[in-house]
mmCIF file with all atom_site columns, C-alpha atoms in Angstrom:
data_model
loop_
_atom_site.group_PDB
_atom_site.id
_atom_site.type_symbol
_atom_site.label_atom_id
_atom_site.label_alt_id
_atom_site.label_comp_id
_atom_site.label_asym_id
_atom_site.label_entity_id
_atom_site.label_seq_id
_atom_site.pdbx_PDB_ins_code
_atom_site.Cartn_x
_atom_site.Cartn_y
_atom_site.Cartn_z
_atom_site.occupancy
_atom_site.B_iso_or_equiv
_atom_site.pdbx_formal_charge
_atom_site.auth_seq_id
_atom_site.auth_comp_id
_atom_site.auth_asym_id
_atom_site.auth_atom_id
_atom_site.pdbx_PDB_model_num
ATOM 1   C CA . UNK A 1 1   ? -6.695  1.509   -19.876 1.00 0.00 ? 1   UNK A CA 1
ATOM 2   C CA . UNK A 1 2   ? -6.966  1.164   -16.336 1.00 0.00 ? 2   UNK A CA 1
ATOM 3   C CA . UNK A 1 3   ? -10.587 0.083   -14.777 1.00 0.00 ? 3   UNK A CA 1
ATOM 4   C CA . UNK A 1 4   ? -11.715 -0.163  -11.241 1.00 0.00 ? 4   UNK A CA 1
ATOM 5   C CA . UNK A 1 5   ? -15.142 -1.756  -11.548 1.00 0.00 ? 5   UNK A CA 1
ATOM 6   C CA . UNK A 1 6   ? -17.064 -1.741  -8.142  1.00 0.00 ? 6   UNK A CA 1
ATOM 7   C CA . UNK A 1 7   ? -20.089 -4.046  -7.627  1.00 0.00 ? 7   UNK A CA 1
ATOM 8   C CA . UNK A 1 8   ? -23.752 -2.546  -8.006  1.00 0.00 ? 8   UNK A CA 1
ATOM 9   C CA . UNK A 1 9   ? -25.371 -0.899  -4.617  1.00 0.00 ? 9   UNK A CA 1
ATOM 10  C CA . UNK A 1 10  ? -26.531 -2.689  -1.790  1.00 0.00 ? 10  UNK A CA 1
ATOM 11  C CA . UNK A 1 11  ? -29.893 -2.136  0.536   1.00 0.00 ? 11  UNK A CA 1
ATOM 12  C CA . UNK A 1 12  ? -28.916 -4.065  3.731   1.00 0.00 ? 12  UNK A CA 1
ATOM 13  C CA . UNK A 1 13  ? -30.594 -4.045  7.229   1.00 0.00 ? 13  UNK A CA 1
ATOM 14  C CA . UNK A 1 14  ? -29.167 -2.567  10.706  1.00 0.00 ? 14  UNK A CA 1
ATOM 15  C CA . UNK A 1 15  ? -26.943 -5.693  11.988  1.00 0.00 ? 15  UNK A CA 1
ATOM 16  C CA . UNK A 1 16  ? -26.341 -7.058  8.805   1.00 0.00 ? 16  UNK A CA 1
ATOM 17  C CA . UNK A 1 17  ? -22.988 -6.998  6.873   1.00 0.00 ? 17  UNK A CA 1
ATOM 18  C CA . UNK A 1 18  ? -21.826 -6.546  2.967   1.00 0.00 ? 18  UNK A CA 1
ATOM 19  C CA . UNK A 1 19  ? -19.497 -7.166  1.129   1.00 0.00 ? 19  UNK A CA 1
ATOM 20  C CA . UNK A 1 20  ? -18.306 -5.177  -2.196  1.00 0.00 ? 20  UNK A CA 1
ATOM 21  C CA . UNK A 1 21  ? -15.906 -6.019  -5.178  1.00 0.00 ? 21  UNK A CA 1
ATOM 22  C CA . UNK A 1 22  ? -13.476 -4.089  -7.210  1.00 0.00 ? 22  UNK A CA 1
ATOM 23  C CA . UNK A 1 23  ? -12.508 -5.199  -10.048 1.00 0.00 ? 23  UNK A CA 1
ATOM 24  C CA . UNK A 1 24  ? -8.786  -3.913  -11.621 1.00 0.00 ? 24  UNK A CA 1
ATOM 25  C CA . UNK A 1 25  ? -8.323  -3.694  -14.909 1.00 0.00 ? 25  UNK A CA 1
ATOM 26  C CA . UNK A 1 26  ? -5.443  -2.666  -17.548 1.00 0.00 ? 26  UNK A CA 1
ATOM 27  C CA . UNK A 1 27  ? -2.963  -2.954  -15.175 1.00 0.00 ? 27  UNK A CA 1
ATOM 28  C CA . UNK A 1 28  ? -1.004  -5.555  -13.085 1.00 0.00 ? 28  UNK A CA 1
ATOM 29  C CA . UNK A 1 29  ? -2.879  -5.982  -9.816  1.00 0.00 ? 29  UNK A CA 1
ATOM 30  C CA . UNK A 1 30  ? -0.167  -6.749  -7.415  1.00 0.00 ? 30  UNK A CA 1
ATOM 31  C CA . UNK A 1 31  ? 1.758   -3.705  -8.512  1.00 0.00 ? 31  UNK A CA 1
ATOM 32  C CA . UNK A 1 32  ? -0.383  -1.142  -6.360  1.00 0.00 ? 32  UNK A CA 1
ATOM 33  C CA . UNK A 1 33  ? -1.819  -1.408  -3.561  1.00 0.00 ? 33  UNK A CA 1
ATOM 34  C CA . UNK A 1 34  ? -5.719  -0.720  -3.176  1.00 0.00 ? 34  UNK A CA 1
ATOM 35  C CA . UNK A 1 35  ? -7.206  1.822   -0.443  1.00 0.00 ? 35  UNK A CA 1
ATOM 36  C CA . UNK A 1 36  ? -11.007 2.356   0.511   1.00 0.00 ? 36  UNK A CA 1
ATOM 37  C CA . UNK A 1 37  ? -12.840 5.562   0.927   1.00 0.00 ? 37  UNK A CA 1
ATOM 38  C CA . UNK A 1 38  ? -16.173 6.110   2.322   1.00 0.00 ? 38  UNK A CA 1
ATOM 39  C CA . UNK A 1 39  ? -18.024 9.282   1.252   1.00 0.00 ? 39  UNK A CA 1
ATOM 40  C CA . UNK A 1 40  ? -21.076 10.013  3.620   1.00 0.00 ? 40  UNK A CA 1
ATOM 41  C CA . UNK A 1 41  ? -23.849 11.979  1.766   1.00 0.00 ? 41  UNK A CA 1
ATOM 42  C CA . UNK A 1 42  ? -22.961 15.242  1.170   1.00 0.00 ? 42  UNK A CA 1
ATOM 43  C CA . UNK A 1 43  ? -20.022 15.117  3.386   1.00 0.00 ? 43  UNK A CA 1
ATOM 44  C CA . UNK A 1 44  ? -16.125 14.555  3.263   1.00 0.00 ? 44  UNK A CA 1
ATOM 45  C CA . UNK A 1 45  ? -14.096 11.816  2.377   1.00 0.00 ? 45  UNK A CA 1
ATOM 46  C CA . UNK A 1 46  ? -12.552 9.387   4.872   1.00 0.00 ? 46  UNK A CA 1
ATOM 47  C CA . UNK A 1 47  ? -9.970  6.678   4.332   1.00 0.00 ? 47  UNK A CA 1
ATOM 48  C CA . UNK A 1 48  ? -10.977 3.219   5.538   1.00 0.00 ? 48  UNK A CA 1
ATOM 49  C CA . UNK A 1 49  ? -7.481  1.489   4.911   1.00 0.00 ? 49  UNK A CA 1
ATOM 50  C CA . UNK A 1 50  ? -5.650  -0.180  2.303   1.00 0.00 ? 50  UNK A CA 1
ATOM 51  C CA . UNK A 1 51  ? -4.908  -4.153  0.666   1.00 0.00 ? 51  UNK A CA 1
ATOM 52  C CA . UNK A 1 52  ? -1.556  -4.827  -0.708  1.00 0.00 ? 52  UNK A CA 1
ATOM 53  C CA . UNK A 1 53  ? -2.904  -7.421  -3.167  1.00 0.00 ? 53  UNK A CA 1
ATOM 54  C CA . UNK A 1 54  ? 0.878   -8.607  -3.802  1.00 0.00 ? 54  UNK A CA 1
ATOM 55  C CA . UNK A 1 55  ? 1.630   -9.832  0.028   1.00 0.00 ? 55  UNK A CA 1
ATOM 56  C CA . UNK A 1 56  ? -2.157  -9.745  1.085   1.00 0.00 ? 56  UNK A CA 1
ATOM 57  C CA . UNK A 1 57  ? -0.953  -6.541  4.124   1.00 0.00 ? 57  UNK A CA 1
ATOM 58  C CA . UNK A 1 58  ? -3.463  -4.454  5.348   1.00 0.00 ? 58  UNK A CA 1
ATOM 59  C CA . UNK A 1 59  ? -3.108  -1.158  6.923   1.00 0.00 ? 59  UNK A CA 1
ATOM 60  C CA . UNK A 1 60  ? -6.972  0.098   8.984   1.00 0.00 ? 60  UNK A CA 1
ATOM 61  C CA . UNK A 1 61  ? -7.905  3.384   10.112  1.00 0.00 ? 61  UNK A CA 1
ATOM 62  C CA . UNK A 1 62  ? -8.727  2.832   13.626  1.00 0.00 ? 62  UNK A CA 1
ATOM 63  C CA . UNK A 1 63  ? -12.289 4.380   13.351  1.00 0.00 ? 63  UNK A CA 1
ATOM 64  C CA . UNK A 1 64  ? -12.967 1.075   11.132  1.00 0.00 ? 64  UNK A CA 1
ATOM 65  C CA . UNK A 1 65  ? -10.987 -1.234  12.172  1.00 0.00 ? 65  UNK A CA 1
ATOM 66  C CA . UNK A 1 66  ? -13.691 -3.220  13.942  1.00 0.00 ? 66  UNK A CA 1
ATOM 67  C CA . UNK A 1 67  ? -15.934 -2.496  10.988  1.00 0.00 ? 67  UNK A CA 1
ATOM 68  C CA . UNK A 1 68  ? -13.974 -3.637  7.827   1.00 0.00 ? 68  UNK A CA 1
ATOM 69  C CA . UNK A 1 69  ? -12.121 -6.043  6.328   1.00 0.00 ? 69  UNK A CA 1
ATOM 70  C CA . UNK A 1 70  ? -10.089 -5.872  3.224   1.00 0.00 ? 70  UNK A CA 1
ATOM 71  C CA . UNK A 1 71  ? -9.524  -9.095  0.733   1.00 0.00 ? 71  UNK A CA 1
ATOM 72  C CA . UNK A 1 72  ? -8.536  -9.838  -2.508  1.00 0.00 ? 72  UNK A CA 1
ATOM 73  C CA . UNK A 1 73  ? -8.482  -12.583 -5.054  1.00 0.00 ? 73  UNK A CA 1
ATOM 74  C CA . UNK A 1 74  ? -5.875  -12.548 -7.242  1.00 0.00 ? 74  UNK A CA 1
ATOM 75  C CA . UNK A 1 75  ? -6.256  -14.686 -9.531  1.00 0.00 ? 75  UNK A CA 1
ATOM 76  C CA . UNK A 1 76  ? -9.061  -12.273 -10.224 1.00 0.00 ? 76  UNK A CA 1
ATOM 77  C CA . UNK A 1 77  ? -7.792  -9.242  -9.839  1.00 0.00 ? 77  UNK A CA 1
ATOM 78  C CA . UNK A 1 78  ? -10.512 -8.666  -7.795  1.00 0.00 ? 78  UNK A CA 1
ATOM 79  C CA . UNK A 1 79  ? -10.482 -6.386  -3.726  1.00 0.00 ? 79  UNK A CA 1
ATOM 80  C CA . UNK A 1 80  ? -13.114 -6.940  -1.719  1.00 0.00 ? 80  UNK A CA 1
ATOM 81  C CA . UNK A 1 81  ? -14.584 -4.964  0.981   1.00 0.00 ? 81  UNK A CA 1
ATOM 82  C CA . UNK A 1 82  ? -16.851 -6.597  4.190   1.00 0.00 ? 82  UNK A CA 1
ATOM 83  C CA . UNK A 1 83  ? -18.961 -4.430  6.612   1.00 0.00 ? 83  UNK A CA 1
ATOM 84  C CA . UNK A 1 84  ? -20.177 -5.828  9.377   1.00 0.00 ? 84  UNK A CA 1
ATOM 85  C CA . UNK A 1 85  ? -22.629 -5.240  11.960  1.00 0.00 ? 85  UNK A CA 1
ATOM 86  C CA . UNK A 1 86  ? -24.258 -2.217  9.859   1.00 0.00 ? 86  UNK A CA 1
ATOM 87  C CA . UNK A 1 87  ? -26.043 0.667   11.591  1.00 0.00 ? 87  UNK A CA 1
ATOM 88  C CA . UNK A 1 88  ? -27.400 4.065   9.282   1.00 0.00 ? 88  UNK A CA 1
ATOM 89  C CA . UNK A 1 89  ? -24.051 5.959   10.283  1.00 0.00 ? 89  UNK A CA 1
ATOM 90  C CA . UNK A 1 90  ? -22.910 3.444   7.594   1.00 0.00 ? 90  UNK A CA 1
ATOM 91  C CA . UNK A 1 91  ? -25.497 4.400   4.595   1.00 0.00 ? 91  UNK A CA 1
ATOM 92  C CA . UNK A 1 92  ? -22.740 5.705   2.581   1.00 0.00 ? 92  UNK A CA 1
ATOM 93  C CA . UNK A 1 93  ? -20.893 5.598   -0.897  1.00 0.00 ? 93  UNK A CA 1
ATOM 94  C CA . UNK A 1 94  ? -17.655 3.550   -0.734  1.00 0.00 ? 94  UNK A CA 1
ATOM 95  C CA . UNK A 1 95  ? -14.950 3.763   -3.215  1.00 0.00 ? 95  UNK A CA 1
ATOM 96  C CA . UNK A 1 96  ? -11.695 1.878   -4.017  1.00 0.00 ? 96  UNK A CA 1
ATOM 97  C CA . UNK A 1 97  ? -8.786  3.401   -5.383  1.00 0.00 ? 97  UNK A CA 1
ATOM 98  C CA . UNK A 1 98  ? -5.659  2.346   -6.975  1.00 0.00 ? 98  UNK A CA 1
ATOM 99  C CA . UNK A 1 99  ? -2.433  3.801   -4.526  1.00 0.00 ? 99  UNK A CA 1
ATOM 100 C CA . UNK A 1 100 ? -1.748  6.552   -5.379  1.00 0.00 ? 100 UNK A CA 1
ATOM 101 C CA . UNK A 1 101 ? -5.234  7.502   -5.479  1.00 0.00 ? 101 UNK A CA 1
ATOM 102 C CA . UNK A 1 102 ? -4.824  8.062   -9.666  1.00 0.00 ? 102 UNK A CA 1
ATOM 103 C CA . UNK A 1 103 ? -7.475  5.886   -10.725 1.00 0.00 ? 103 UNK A CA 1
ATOM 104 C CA . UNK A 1 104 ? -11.122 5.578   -8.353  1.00 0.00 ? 104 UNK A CA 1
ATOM 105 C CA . UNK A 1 105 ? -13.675 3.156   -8.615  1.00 0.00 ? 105 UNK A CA 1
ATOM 106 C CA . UNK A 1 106 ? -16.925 4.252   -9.624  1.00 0.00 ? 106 UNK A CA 1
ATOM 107 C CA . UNK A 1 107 ? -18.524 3.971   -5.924  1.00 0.00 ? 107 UNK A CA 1
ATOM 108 C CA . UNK A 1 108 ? -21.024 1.474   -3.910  1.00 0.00 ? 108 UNK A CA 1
ATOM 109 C CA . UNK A 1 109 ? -23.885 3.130   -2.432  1.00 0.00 ? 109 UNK A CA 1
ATOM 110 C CA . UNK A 1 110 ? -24.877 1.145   0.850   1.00 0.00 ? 110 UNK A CA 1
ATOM 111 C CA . UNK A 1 111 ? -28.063 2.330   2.434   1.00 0.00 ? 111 UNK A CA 1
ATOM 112 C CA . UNK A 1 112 ? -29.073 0.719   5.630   1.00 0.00 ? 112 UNK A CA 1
ATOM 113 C CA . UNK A 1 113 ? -32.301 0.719   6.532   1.00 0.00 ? 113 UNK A CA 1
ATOM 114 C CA . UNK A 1 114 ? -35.259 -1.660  8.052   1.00 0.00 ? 114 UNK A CA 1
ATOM 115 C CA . UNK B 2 1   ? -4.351  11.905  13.566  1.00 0.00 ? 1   UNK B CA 1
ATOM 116 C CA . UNK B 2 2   ? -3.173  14.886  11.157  1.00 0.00 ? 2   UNK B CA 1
ATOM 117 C CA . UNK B 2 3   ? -6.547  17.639  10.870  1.00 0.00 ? 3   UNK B CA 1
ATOM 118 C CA . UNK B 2 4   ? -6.732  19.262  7.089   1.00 0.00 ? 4   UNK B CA 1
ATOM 119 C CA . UNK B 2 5   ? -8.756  22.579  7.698   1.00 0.00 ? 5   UNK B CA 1
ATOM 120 C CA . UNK B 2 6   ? -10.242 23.949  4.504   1.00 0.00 ? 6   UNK B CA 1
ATOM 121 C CA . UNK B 2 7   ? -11.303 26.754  3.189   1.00 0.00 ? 7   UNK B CA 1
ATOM 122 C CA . UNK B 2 8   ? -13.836 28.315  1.902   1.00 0.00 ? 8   UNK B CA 1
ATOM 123 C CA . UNK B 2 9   ? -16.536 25.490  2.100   1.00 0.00 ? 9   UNK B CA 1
ATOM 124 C CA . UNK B 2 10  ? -17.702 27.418  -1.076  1.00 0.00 ? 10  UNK B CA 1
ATOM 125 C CA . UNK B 2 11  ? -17.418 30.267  -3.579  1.00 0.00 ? 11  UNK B CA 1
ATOM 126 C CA . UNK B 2 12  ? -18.625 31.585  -6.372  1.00 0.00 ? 12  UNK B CA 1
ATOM 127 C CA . UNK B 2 13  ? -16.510 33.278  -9.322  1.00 0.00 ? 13  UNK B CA 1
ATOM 128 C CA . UNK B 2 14  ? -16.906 33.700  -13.040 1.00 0.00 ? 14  UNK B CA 1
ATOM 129 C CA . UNK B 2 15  ? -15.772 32.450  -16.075 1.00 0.00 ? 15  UNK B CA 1
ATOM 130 C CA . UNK B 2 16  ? -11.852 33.760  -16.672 1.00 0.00 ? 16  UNK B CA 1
ATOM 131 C CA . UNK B 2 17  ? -11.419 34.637  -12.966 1.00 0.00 ? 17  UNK B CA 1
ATOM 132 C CA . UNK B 2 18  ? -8.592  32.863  -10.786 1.00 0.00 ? 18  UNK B CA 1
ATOM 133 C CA . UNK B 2 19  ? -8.985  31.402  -7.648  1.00 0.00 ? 19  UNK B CA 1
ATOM 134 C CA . UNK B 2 20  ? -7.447  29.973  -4.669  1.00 0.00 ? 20  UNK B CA 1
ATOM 135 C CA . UNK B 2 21  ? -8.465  27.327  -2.172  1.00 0.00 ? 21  UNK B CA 1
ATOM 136 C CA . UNK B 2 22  ? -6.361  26.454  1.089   1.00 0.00 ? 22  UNK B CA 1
ATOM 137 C CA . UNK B 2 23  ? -5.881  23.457  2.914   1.00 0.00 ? 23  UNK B CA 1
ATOM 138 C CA . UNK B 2 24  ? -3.942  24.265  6.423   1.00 0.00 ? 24  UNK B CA 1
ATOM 139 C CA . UNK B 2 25  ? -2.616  20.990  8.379   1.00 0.00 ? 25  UNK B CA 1
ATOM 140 C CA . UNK B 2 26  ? -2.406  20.156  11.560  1.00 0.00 ? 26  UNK B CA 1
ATOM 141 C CA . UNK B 2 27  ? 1.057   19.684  11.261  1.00 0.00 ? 27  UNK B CA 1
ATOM 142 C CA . UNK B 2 28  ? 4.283   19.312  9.084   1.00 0.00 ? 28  UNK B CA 1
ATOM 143 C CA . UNK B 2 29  ? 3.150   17.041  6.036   1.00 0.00 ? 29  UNK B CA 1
ATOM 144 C CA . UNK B 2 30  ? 6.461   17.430  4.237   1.00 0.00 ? 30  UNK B CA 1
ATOM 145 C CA . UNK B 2 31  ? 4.948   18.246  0.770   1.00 0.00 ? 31  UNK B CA 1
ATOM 146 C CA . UNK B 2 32  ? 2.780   14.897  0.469   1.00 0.00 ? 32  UNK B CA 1
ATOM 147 C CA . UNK B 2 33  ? -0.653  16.467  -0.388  1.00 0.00 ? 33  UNK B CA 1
ATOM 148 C CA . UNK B 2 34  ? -3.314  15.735  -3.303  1.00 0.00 ? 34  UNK B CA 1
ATOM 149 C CA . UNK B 2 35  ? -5.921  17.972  -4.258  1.00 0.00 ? 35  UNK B CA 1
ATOM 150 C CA . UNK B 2 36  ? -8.672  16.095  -6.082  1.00 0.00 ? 36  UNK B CA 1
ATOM 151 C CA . UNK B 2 37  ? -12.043 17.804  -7.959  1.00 0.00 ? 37  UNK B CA 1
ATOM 152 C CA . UNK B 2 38  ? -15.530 15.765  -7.340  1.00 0.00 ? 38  UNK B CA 1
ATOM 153 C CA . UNK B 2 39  ? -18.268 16.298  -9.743  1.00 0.00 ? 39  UNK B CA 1
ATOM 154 C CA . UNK B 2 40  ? -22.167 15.264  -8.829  1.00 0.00 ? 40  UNK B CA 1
ATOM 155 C CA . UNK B 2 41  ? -22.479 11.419  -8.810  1.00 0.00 ? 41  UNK B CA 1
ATOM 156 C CA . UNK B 2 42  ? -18.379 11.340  -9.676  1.00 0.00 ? 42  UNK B CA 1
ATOM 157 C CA . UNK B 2 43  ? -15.903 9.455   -8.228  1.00 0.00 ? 43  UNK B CA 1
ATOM 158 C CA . UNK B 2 44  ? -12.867 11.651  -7.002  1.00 0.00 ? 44  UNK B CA 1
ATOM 159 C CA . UNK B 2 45  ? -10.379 12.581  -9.815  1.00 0.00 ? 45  UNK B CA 1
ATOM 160 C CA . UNK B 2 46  ? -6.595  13.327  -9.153  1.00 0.00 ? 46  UNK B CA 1
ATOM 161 C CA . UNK B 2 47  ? -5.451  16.597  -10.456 1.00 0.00 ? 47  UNK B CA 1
ATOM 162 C CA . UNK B 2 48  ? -2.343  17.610  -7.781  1.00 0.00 ? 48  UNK B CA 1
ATOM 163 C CA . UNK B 2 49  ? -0.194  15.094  -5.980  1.00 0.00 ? 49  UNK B CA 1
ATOM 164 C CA . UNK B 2 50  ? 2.800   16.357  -3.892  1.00 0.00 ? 50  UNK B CA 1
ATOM 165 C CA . UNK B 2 51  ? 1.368   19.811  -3.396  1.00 0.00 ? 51  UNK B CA 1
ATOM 166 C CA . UNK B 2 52  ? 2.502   20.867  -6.726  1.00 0.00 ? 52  UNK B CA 1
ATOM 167 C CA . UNK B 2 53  ? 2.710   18.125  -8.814  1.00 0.00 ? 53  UNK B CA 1
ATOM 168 C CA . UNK B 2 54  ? 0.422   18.084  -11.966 1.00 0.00 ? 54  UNK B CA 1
ATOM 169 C CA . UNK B 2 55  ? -1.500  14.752  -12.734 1.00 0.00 ? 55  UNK B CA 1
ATOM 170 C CA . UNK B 2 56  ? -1.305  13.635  -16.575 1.00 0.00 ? 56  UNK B CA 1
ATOM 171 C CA . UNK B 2 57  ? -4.363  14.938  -18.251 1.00 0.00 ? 57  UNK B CA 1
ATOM 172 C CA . UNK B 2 58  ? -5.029  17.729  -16.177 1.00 0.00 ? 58  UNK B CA 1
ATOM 173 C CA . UNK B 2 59  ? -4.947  21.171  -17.484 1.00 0.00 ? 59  UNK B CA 1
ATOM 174 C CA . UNK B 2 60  ? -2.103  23.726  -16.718 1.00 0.00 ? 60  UNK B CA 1
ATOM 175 C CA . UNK B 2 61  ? -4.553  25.937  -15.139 1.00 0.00 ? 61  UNK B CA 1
ATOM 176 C CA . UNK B 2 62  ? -4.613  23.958  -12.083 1.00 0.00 ? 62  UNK B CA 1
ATOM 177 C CA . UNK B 2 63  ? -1.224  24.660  -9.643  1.00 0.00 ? 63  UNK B CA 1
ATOM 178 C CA . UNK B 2 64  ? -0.381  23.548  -6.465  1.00 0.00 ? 64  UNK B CA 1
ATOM 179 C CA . UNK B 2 65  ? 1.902   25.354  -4.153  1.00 0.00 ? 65  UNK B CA 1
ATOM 180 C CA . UNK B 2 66  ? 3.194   25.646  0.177   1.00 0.00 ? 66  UNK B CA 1
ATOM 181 C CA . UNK B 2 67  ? 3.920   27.670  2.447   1.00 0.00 ? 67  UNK B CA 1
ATOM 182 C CA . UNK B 2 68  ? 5.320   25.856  5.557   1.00 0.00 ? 68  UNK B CA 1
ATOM 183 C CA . UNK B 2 69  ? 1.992   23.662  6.266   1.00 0.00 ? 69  UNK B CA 1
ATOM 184 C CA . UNK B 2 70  ? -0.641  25.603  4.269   1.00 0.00 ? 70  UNK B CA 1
ATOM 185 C CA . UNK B 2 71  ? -1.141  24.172  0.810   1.00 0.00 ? 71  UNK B CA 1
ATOM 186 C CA . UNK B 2 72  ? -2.860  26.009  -1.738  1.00 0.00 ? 72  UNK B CA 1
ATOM 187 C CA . UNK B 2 73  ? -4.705  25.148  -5.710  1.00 0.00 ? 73  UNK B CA 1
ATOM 188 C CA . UNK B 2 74  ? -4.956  27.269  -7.903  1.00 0.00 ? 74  UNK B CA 1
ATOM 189 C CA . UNK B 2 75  ? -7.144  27.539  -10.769 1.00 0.00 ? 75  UNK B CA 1
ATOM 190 C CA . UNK B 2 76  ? -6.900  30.356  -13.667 1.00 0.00 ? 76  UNK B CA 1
ATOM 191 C CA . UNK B 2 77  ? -8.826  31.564  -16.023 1.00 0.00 ? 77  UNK B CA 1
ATOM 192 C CA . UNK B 2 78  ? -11.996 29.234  -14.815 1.00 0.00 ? 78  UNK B CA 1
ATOM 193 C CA . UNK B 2 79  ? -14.040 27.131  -17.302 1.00 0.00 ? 79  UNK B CA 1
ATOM 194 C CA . UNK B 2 80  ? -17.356 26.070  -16.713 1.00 0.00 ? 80  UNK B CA 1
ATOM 195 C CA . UNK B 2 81  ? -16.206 22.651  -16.516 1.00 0.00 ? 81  UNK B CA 1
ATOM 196 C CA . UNK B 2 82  ? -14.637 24.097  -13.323 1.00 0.00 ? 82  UNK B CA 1
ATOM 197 C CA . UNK B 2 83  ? -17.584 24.253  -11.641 1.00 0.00 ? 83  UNK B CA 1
ATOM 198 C CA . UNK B 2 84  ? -17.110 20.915  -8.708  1.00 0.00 ? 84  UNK B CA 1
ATOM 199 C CA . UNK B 2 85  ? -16.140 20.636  -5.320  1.00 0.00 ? 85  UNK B CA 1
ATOM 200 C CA . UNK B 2 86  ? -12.516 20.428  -4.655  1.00 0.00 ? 86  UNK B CA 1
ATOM 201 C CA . UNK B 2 87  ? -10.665 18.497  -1.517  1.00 0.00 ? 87  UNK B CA 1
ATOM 202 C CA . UNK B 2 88  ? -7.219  17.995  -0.504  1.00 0.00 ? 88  UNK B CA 1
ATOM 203 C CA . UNK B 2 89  ? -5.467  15.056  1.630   1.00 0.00 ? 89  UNK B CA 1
ATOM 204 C CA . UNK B 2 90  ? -2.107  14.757  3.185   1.00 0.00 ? 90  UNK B CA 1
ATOM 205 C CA . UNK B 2 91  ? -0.706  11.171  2.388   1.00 0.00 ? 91  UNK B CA 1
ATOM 206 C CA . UNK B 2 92  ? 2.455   12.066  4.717   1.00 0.00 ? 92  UNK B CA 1
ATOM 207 C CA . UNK B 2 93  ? 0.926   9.330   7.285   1.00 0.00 ? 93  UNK B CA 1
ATOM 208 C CA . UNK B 2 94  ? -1.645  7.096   7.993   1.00 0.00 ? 94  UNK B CA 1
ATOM 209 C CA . UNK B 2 95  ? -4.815  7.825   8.618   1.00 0.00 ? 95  UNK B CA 1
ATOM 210 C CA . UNK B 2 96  ? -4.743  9.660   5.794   1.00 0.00 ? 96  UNK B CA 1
ATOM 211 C CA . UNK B 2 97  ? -7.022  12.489  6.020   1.00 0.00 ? 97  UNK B CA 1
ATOM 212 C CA . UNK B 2 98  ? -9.244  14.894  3.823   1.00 0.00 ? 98  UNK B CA 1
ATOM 213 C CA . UNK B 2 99  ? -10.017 18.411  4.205   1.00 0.00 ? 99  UNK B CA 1
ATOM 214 C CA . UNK B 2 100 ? -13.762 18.803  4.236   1.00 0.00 ? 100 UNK B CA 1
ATOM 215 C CA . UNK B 2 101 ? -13.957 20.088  0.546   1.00 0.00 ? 101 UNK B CA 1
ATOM 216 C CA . UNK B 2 102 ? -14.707 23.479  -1.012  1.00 0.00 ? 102 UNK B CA 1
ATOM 217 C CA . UNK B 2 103 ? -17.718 23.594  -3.589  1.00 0.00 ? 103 UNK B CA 1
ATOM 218 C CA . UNK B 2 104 ? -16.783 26.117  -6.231  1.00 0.00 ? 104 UNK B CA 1
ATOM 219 C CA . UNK B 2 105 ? -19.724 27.589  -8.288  1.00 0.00 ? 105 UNK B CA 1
ATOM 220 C CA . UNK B 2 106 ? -19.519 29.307  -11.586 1.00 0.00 ? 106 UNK B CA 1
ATOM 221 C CA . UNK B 2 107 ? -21.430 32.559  -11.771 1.00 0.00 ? 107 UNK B CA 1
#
């Protein structure tokens, strides 16, 4: 069945960066394209942007566009996520998703703190 | 960017009831909106993709339906299982964009 597995949560400082996983399963990778989602506590969702893991495209929402970028490893099966220059606006859960947003992964918390 | 306004940002209804929650945008989507249900410490599951659309797995008592750019889900005779918060997105263009959810309580 299909499987996104994320990587475990993160406690990073202001001005750092991370980086998160997602591992596909049960499918073939390069078929769909993966988006990310960030989910700020108790509040909506917003798309980050997506990885075509077949030509390695990339589409950003503008709001992150300084803030992330998307990779993957295919001979993995494996999209990857980088933050950079973290403040607390970031402290957030951050999902992948399989295009067309059918199957989710199961979130990263990031909390950024000193 | 294209604004989803929705509404209510709760309710509460009982076991059997129907109800409806409304997602208007900002402008013309042309049909291409999801409506997803998000338990506590759940990812976001699928259950309506091109406003009326109804994702494998997902009971019948969900619907989907439009009226020039208001979208609306519908969900009869409520379970307690029902009990979530509920958000739409239009994935007519990019950003894509999410209304700001509706928590539905069960009585």
């Amino acid at each position: 069945q299909v499987k996104l597995l994320q990587s475990g949560a993160a406690l990073v400082k202001p001005g750092d960066s991370v980086k998160m996983s997602c591992k596909a399963s049960g499918y073939t990778f390069t078929d769909y394209i993966i988006h990310w989602v960030k989910q700020s506590h108790g509040k909506s969702l917003e798309w980050i942007g997506y990885i075509n893991p077949y030509s390695g495209g990339t589409n950003y929402n503008e709001k992150f566009k300084s803030k992330a970028t998307l990779t993957v490893d295919k001979s993995s099966s494996t999209a990857y996520m980088e933050f950079s220059r973290l403040t607390s606006e970031d402290s957030a859960i951050y999902y992948c998703a399989r295009g067309p947003f059918d199957y989710w992964g199961q979130g990263v918390m990031v909390t950024v703190s000193s | 960017d294209i604004q989803m306004t929705q509404s209510p940002a709760s309710l509460s209804a009982s076991l059997g009831e129907t109800v409806t929650i409304e997602c208007l945008a900002s402008e013309d989507i042309y049909s291409n909106l999801a409506w997803y249900q998000q338990k506590p410490g759940k990812s976001p599951q699928l259950l309506i993709y091109d406003a009326s659309s109804l994702q494998d797995g997902v009971p019948s008592r969900f619907s989907g339906s439009e009226s020039g750019t208001q979208y609306s889900l519908e969900i009869n005779s409520l379970q307690s299982e029902d009990a979530a918060t509920y958000f739409c997105q239009q994935h007519h263009d990019y950003p894509y964009t999410f209304g700001a959810g509706t928590k539905l309580e069960l009585k």
